[in-house]
Short mmCIF file of C-alpha atoms in Angstrom, two decimals:
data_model
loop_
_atom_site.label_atom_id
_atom_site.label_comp_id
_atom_site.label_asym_id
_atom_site.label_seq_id
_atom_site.Cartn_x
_atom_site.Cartn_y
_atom_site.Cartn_z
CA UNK A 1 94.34 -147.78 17.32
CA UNK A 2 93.40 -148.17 20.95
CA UNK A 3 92.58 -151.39 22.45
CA UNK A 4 88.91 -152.85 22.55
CA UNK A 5 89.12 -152.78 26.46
CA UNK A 6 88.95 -148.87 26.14
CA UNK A 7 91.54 -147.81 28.11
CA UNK A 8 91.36 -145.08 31.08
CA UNK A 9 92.48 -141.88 32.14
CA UNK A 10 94.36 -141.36 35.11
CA UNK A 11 91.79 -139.63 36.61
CA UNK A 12 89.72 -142.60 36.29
CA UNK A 13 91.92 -144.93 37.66
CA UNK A 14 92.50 -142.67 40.93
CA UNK A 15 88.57 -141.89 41.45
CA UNK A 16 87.63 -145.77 41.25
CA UNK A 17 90.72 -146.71 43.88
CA UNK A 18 89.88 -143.80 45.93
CA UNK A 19 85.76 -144.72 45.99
CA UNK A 20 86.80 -148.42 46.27
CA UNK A 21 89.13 -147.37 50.01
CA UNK A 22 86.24 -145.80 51.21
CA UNK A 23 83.53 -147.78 50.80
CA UNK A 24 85.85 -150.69 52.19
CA UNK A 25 86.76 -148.46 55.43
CA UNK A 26 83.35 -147.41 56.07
CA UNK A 27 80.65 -150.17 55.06
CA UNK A 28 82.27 -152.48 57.87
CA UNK A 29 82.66 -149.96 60.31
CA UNK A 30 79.20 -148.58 59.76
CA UNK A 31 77.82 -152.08 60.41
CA UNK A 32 79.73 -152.57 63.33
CA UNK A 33 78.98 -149.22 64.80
CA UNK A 34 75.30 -150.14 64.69
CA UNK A 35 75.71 -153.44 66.15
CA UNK A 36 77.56 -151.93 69.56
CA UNK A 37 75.54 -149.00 69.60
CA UNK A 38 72.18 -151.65 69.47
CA UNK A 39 74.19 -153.53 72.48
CA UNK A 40 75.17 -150.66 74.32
CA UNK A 41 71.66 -149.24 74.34
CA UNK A 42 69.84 -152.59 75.52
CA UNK A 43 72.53 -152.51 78.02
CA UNK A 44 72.04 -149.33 79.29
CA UNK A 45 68.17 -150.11 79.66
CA UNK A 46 68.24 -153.12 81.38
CA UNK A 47 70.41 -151.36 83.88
CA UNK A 48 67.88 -148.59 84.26
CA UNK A 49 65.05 -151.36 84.63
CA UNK A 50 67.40 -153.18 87.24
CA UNK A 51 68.44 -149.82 89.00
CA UNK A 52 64.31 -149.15 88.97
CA UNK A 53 63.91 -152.50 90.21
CA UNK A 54 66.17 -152.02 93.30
CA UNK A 55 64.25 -148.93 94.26
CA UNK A 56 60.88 -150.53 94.44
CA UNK A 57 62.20 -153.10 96.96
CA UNK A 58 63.44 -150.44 99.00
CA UNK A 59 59.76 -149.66 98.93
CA UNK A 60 58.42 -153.08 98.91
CA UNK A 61 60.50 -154.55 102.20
CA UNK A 62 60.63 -151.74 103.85
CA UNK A 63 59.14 -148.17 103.63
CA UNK A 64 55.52 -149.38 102.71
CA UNK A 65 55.62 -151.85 105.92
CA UNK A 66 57.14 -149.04 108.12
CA UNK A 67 54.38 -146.23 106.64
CA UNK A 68 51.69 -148.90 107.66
CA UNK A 69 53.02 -149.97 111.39
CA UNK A 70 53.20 -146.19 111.98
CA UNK A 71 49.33 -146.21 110.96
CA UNK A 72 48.79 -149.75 113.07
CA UNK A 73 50.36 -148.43 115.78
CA UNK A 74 48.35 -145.04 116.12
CA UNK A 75 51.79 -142.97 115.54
CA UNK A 76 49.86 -141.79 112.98
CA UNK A 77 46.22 -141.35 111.01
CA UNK A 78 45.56 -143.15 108.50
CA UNK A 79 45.23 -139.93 106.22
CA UNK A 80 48.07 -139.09 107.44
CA UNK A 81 50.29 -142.21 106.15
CA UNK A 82 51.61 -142.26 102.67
CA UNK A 83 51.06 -145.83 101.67
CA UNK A 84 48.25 -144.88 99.27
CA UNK A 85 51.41 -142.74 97.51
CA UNK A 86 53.97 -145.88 97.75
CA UNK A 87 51.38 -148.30 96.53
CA UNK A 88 50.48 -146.53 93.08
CA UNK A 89 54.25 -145.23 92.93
CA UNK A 90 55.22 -148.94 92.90
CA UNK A 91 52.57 -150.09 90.72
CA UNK A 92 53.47 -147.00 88.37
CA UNK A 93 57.13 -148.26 88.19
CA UNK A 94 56.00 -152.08 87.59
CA UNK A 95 53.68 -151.10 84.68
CA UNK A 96 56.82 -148.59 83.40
CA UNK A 97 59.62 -151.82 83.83
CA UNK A 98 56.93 -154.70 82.47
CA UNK A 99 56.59 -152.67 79.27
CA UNK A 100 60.34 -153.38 78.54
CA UNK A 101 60.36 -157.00 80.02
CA UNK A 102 60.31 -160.53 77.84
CA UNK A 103 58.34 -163.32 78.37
CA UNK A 104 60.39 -164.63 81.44
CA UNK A 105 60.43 -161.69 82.74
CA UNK A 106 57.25 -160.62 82.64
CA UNK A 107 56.25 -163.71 84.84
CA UNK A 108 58.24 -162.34 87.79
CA UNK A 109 56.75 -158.63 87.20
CA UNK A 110 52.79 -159.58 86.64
CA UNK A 111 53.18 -162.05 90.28
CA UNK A 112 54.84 -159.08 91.87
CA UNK A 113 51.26 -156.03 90.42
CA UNK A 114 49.14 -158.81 91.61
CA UNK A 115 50.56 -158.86 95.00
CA UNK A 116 50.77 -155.37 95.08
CA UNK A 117 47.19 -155.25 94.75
CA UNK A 118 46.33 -157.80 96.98
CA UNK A 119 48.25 -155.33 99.41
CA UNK A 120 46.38 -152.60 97.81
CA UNK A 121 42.86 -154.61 98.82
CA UNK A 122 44.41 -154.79 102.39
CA UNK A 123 45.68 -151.27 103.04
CA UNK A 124 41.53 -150.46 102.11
CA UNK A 125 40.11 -152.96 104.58
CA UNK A 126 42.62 -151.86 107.00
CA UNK A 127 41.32 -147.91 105.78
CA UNK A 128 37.86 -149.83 106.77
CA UNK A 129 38.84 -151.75 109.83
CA UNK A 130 40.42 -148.57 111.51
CA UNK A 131 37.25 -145.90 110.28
CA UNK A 132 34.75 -148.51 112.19
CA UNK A 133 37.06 -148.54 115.62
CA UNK A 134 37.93 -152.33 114.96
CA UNK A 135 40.12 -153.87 117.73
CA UNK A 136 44.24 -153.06 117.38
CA UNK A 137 44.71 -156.87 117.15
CA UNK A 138 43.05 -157.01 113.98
CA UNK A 139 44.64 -154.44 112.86
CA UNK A 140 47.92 -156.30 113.76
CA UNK A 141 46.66 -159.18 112.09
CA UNK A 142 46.25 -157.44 108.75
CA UNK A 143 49.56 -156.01 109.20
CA UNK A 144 51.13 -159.12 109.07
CA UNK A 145 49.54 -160.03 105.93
CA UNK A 146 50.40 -157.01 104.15
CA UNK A 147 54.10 -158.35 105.39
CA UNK A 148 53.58 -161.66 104.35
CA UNK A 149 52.41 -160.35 101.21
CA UNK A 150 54.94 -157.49 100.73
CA UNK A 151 57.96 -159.72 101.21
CA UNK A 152 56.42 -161.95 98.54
CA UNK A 153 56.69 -158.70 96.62
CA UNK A 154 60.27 -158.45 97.36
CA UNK A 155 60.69 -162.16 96.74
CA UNK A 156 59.37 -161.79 92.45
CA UNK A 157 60.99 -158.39 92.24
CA UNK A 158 64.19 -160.08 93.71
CA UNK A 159 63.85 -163.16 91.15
CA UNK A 160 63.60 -160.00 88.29
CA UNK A 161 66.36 -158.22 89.52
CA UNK A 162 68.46 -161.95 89.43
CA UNK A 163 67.37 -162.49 85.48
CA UNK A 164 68.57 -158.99 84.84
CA UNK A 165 71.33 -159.52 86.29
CA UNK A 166 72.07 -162.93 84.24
CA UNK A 167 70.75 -160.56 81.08
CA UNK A 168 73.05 -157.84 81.97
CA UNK A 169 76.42 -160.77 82.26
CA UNK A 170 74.66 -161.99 79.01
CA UNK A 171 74.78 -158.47 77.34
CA UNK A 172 77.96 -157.69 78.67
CA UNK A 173 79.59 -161.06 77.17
CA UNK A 174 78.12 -160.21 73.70
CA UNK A 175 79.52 -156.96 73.36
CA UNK A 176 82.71 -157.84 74.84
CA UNK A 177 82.50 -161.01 72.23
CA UNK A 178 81.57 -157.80 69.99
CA UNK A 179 84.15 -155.71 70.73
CA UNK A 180 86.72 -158.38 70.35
CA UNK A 181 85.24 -158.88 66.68
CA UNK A 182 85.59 -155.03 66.21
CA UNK A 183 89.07 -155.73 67.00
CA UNK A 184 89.38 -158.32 64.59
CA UNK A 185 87.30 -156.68 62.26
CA UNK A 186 89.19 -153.87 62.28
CA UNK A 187 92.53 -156.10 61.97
CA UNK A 188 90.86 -157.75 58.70
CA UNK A 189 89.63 -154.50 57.58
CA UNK A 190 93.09 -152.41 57.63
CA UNK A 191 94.26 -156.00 55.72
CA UNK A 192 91.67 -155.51 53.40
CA UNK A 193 92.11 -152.05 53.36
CA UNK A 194 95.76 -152.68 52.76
CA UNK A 195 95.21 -154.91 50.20
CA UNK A 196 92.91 -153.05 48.21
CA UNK A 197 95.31 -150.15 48.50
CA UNK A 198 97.89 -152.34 46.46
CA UNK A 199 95.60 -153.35 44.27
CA UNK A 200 94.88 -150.69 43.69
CA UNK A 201 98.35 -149.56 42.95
CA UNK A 202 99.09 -152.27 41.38
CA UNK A 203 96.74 -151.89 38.69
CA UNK A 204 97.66 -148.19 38.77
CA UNK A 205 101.20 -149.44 38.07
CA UNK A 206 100.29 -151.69 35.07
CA UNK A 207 98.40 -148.89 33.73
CA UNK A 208 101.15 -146.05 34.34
CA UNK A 209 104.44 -147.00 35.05
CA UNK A 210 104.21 -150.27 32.84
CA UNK A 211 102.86 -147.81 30.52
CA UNK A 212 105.69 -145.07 30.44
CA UNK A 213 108.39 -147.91 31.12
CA UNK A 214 107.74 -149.74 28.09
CA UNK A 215 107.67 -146.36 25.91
CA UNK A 216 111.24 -145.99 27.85
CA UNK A 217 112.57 -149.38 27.14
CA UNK A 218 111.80 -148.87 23.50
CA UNK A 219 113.40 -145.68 22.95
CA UNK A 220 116.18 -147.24 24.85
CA UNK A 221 116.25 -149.97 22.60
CA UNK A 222 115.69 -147.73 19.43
CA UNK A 223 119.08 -145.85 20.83
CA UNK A 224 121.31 -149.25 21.24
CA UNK A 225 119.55 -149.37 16.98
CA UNK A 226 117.03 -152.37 17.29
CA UNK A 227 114.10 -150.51 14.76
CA UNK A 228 111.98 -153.12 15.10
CA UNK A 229 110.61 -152.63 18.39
CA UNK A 230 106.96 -151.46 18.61
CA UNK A 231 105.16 -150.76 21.47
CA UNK A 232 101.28 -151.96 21.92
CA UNK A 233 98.43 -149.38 22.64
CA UNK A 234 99.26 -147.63 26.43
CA UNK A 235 95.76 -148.54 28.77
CA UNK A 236 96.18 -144.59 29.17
CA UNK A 237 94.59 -142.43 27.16
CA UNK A 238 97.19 -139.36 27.14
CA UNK A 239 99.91 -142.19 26.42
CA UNK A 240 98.42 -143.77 23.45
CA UNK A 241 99.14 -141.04 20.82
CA UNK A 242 102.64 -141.18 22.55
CA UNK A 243 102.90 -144.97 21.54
CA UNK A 244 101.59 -144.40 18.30
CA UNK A 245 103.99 -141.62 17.32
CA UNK A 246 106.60 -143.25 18.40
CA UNK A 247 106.20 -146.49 16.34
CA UNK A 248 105.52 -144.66 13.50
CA UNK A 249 108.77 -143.13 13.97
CA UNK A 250 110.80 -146.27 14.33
CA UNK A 251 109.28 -147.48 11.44
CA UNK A 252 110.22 -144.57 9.58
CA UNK A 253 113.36 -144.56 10.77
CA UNK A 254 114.31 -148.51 10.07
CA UNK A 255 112.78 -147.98 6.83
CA UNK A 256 115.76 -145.07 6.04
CA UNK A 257 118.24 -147.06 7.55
CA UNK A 258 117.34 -150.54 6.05
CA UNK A 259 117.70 -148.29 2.12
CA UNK A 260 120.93 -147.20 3.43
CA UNK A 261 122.38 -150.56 4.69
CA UNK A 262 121.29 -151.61 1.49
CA UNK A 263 123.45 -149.64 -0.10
CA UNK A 264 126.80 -149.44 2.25
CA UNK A 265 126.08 -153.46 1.81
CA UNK A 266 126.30 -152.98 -2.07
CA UNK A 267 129.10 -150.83 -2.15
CA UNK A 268 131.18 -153.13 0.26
CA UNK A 269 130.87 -156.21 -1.77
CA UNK A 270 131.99 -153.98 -4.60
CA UNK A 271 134.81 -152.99 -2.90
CA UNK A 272 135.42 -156.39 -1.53
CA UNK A 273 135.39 -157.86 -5.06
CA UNK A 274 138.18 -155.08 -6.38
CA UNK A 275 140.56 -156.43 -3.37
CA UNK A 276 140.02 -159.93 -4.21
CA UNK A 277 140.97 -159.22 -7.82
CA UNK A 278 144.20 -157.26 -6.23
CA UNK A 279 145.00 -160.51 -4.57
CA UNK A 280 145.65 -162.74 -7.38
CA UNK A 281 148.48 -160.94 -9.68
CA UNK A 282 150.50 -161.42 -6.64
CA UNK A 283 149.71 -164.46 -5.79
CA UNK A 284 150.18 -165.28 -9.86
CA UNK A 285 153.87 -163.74 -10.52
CA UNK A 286 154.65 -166.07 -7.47
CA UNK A 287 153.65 -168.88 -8.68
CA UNK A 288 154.77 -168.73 -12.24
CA UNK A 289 158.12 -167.99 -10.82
CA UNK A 290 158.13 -171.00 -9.10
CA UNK A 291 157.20 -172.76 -12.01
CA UNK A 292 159.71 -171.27 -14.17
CA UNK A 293 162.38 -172.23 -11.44
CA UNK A 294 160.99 -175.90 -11.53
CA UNK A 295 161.64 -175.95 -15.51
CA UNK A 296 164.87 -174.27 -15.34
CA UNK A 297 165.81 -177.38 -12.90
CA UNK A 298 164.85 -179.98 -14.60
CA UNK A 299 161.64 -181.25 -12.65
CA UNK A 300 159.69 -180.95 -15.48
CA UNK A 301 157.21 -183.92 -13.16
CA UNK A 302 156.79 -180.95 -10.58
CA UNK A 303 156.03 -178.40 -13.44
CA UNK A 304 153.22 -180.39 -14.57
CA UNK A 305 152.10 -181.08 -10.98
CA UNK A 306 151.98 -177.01 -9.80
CA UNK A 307 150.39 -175.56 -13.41
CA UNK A 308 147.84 -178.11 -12.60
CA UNK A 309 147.08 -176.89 -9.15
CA UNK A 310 147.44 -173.26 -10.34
CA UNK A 311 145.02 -174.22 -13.47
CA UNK A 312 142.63 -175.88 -10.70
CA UNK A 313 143.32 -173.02 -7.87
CA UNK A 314 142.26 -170.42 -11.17
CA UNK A 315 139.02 -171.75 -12.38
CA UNK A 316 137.67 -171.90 -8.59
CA UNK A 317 139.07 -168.32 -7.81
CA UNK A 318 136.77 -167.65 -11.02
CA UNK A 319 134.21 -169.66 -10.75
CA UNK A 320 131.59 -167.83 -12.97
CA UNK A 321 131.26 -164.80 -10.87
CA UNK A 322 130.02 -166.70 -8.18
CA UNK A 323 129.74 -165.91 -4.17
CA UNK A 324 128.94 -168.74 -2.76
CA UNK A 325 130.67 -172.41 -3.78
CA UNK A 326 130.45 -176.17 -2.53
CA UNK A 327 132.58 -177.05 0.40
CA UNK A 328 133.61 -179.44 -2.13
CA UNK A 329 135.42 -177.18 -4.32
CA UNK A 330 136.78 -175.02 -1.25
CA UNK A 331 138.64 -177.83 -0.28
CA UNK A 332 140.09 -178.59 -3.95
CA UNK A 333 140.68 -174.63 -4.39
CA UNK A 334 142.67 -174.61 -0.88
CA UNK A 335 144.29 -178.29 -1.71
CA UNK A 336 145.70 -176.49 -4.80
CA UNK A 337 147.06 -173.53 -2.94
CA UNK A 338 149.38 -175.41 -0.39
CA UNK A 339 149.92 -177.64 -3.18
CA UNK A 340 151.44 -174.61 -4.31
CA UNK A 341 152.72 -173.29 -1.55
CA UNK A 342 154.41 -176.39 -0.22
CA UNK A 343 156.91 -176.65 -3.49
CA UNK A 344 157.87 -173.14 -2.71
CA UNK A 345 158.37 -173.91 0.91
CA UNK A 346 159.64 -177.63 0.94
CA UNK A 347 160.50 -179.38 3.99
CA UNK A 348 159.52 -176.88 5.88
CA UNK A 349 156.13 -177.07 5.90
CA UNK A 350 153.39 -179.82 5.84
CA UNK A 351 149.44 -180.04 6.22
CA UNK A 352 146.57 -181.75 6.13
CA UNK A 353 143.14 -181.16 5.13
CA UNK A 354 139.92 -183.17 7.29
CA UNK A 355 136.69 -182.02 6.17
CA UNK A 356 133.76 -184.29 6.44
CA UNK A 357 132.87 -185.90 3.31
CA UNK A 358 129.33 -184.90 4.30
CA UNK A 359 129.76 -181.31 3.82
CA UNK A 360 130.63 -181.77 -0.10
CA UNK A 361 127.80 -180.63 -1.26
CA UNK A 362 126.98 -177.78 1.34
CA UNK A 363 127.29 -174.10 0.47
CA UNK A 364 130.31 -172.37 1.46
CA UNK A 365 131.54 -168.55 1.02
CA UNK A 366 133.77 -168.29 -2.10
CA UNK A 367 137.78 -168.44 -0.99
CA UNK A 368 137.19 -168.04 2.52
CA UNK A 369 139.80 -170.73 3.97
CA UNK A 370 142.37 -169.78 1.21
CA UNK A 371 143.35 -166.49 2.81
CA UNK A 372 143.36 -167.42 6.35
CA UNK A 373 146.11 -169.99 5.45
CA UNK A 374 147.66 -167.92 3.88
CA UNK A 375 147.98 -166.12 6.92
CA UNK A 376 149.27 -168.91 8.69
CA UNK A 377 152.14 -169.34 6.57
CA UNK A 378 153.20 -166.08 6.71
CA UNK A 379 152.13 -165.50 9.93
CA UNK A 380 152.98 -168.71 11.73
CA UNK A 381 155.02 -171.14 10.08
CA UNK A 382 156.95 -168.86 7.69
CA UNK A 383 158.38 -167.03 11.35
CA UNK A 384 159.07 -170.80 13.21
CA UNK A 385 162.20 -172.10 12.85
CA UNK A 386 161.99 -175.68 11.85
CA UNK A 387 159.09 -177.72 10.59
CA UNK A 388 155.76 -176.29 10.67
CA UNK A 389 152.15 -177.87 10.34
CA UNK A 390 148.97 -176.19 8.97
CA UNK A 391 145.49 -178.63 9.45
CA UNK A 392 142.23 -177.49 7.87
CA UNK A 393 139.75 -179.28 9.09
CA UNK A 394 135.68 -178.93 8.80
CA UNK A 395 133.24 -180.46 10.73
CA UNK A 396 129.51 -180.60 11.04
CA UNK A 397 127.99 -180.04 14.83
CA UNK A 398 124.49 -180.08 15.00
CA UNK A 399 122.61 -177.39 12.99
CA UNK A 400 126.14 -175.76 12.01
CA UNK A 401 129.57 -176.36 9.93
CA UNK A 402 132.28 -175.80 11.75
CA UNK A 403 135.43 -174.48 10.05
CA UNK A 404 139.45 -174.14 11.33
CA UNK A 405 142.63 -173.46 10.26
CA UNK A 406 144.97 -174.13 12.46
CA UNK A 407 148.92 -173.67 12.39
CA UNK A 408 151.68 -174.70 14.99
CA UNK A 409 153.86 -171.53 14.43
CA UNK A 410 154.94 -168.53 16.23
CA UNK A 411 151.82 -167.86 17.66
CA UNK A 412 150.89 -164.03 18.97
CA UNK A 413 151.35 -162.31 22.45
CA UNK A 414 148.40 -161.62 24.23
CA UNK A 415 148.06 -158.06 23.74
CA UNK A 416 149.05 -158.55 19.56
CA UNK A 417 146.13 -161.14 19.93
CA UNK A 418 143.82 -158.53 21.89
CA UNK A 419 144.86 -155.68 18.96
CA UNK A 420 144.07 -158.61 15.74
CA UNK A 421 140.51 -159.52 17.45
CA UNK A 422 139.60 -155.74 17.80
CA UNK A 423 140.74 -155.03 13.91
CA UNK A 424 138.50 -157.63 13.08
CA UNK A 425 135.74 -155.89 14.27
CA UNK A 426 136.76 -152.08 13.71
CA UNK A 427 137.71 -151.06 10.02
CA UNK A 428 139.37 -147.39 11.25
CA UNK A 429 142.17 -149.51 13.35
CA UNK A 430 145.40 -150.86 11.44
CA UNK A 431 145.12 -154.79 10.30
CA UNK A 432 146.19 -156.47 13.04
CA UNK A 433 147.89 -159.31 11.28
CA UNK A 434 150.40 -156.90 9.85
CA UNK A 435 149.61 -157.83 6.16
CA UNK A 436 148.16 -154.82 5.66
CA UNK A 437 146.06 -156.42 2.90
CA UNK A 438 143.50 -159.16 2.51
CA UNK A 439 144.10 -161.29 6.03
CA UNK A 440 141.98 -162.25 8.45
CA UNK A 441 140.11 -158.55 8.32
CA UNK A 442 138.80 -159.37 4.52
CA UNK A 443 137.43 -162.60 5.90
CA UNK A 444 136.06 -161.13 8.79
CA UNK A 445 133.92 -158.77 6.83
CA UNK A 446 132.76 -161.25 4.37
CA UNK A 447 131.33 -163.69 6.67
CA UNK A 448 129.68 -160.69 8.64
CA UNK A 449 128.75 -159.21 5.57
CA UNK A 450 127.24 -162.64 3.83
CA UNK A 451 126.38 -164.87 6.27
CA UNK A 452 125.86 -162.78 9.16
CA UNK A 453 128.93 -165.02 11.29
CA UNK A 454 131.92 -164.23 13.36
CA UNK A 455 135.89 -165.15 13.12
CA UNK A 456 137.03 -166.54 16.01
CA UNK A 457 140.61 -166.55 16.99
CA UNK A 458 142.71 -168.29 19.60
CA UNK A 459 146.27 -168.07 19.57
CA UNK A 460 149.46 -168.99 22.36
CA UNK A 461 152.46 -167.64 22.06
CA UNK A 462 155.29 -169.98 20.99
CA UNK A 463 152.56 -172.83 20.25
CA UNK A 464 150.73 -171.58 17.58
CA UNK A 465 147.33 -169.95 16.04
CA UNK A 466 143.84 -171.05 15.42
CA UNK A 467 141.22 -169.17 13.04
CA UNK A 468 137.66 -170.73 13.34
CA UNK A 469 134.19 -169.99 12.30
CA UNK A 470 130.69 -171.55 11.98
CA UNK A 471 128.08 -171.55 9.19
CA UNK A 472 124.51 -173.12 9.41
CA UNK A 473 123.94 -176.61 7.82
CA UNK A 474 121.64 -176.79 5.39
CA UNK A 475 119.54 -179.78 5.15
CA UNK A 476 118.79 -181.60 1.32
CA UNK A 477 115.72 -180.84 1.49
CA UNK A 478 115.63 -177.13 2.46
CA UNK A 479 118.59 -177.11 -0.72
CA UNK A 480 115.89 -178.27 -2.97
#
């Protein structure tokens, strides 16, 4: 079933990271554009009004004083000058700049129309003056007060020009201050652009790749033979039939292979059984030869001694049919054998048995330390020349029993020690401890079989062998 947060398609997922690049590239840039563009265009006008500006004192100081001296001075008529043409052309360009002008601006514009018509109300007396024949010294006298009055002109269209000059350093700061926050802007936006982009394939990549890896790493992992892996719905639609498929395969397939391990599991411990029960005729003509040797000597003390141990060593072998047995009665069952085994061998042999009294009561595999000392005798001691020692020992460490057989014998090579640990482990190769029976192989398979554990073991040549192996400790109460 698919997840509640309904997954997407890839399609999807591209479309939303391609809209969400865009509209992060060109939001910002949009903005920004209309913010310069605003700037730039105030800009542009206040230059035109300043440029205007310049022109009309060009006018003010000079052409419209010349035009009327020429008039004054008789060079010309009076319909002949061209102040009339000046005058409204400056007054035209006033009215055309004071439409664009603020507040503090407007104060310097306004003085400089009214003093353009106070020359305005001059140049028509002097229209008046010169019609009725008035004397040239008037005439000079109203001169100098359109002077006066036109450099007073010049003076508030000077004082404009000044403020739009301080506007256009103003303007000029703000969109250099602007165009060093494009800069910036653009810096953070390729960031953010950046980022978004892996975002944006990041979440791609938990939706895809995670996806189509974790479908990989399970059929990887199905391969190695771990058939309990499942995969949770893919966040991709055209994956999740994929992932469902394939679980329902696995657990298909671990269901066929569980029924099957099942039965190879059944047939082993059959099979496991029939060489146990091939083990003990041997082991019995043995020791009933050694008994009958004892009687025939005499050491009738001895006789009674051994048929105990073998009566004891018989009932555990036995023990109802039984698997699993105290660590109690694995020690009395292996106490009997080199009982046993140490009338047959005499002075050449001792051992010694430490296990914990606190294991007594714990659960132990049925004759599992029996055989692997066994193989030390044979193995180890039975090859030394002189005295040998065998030491069983069992130990609890933490959550585990620890078990050991250890021997001071002949000991094995490395490479017959490499060839033993890979029979252990490999039923087609020979047995590497030569016996070519039950050894350290049967024991091997047991515990891996049963309790799921490993045999460990450690050998030197010349100093002897140890056989080791660990089973979990079992607390009283979990044994109730």
């Amino acid at each position: 079933m698919k997840q509640t947060n309904a997954p997407h398609n890839i399609h999807s997922l591209l479309r939303q990271a391609f809209v969400r690049i865009i509209a992060g590239m060109c939001i910002p840039i949009l903005l920004l554009g209309g913010l310069l563009i605003a700037l730039t265009q105030r800009y542009d006008a206040v230059i035109a009004d300043t440029t205007s500006a310049s022109a009309l004192r060009s006018i003010i100081a000079q052409q419209l004083p010349d035009e009327i001296w020429r008039v004054v001075s008789g060079r010309i008529s009076f319909d002949e000058g061209q102040q009339r043409i000046l005058l409204e052309q400056t007054q035209s360009q006033l009215q055309n700049i004071l439409t664009h002008a603020d507040d503090s601006e407007a104060q310097y514009l306004n003085a400089a129309l009214r003093a353009v018509s106070t020359i305005n109300s001059y140049v028509d007396q002097l229209e008046q003056q010169m019609a009725n024949g008035a004397a040239v010294s008037r005439n000079e006298s109203l001169y100098r007060e359109i002077h006066s009055v036109a450099n007073l002109t010049d003076s508030m269209i000077d004082r404009y020009i000044e403020n739009q000059i301080a506007r256009m350093g103003e303007l000029n700061t703000r969109i250099q201050n602007g165009l060093w926050a494009s800069g910036l802007i653009l810096i953070v936006l390729a960031g953010g652009i950046l980022r978004s982009s892996l975002r944006a394939s990041r979440a791609a990549d938990r939706s895809i790749h995670n996806s189509i890896l974790r479908l990989e790493q399970m059929a990887t992992r199905i391969a190695e033979g771990d058939l309990s892996v499942r995969v949770p719905p893919a966040e991709i639609d055209e994956l999740c039939r994929l992932t469902q498929d394939l679980n329902i395969m696995a657990a298909q397939i671990g269901s066929l292979i569980q029924e099957r391990v099942e039965q190879e599991k059944t047939l082993k411990k059959a099979e496991l059984r029939a060489l146990q029960a091939q083990i003990t005729p041997h082991f019995m003509y043995n020791t009933l030869e050694t008994i009958v040797w004892l009687a025939e000597e005499g050491r009738n003390q001895e006789v009674v001694e051994m048929t105990m141990a073998f009566t004891g060593f018989l009932r555990i072998s036995l023990s109802r049919g039984a698997d699993f047995i105290t660590v109690e009665k694995e020690e009395q069952h292996v106490a009997n054998y080199l009982q046993i085994q140490s009338v047959r061998y005499g002075s050449i042999m001792r051992y010694a048995i430490d296990i914990d009294p606190a294991l007594k009561k714990q659960r132990i595999l049925k004759i599992i330390l029996q055989p692997l000392v066994e193989n030390a005798i044979y193995h180890g001691i039975k090859r030394k020349r002189g005295r040998g020692q065998i030491t069983v020992t069992g130990r609890r460490e933490g959550d585990s029993m620890y078990f050991a057989v250890e021997d001071n014998g002949l000991g094995m090579t490395p490479e017959r020690l490499a060839a033993v640990r890979q029979s252990l482990y490999d039923s087609t190769l020979p047995d590497g401890d030569g016996s070519g029976g039950y050894g350290m192989r049967n024991v091997a398979e047991r515990l891996r079989l049963y309790c799921g554990c490993t045999l460990t073991v450690e050998s030197e040549y010349q100093k002897g062998t140890r056989v080791s192996f660990r089973l979990p400790y079992i607390h009283e109460e979990e044994r109730l």
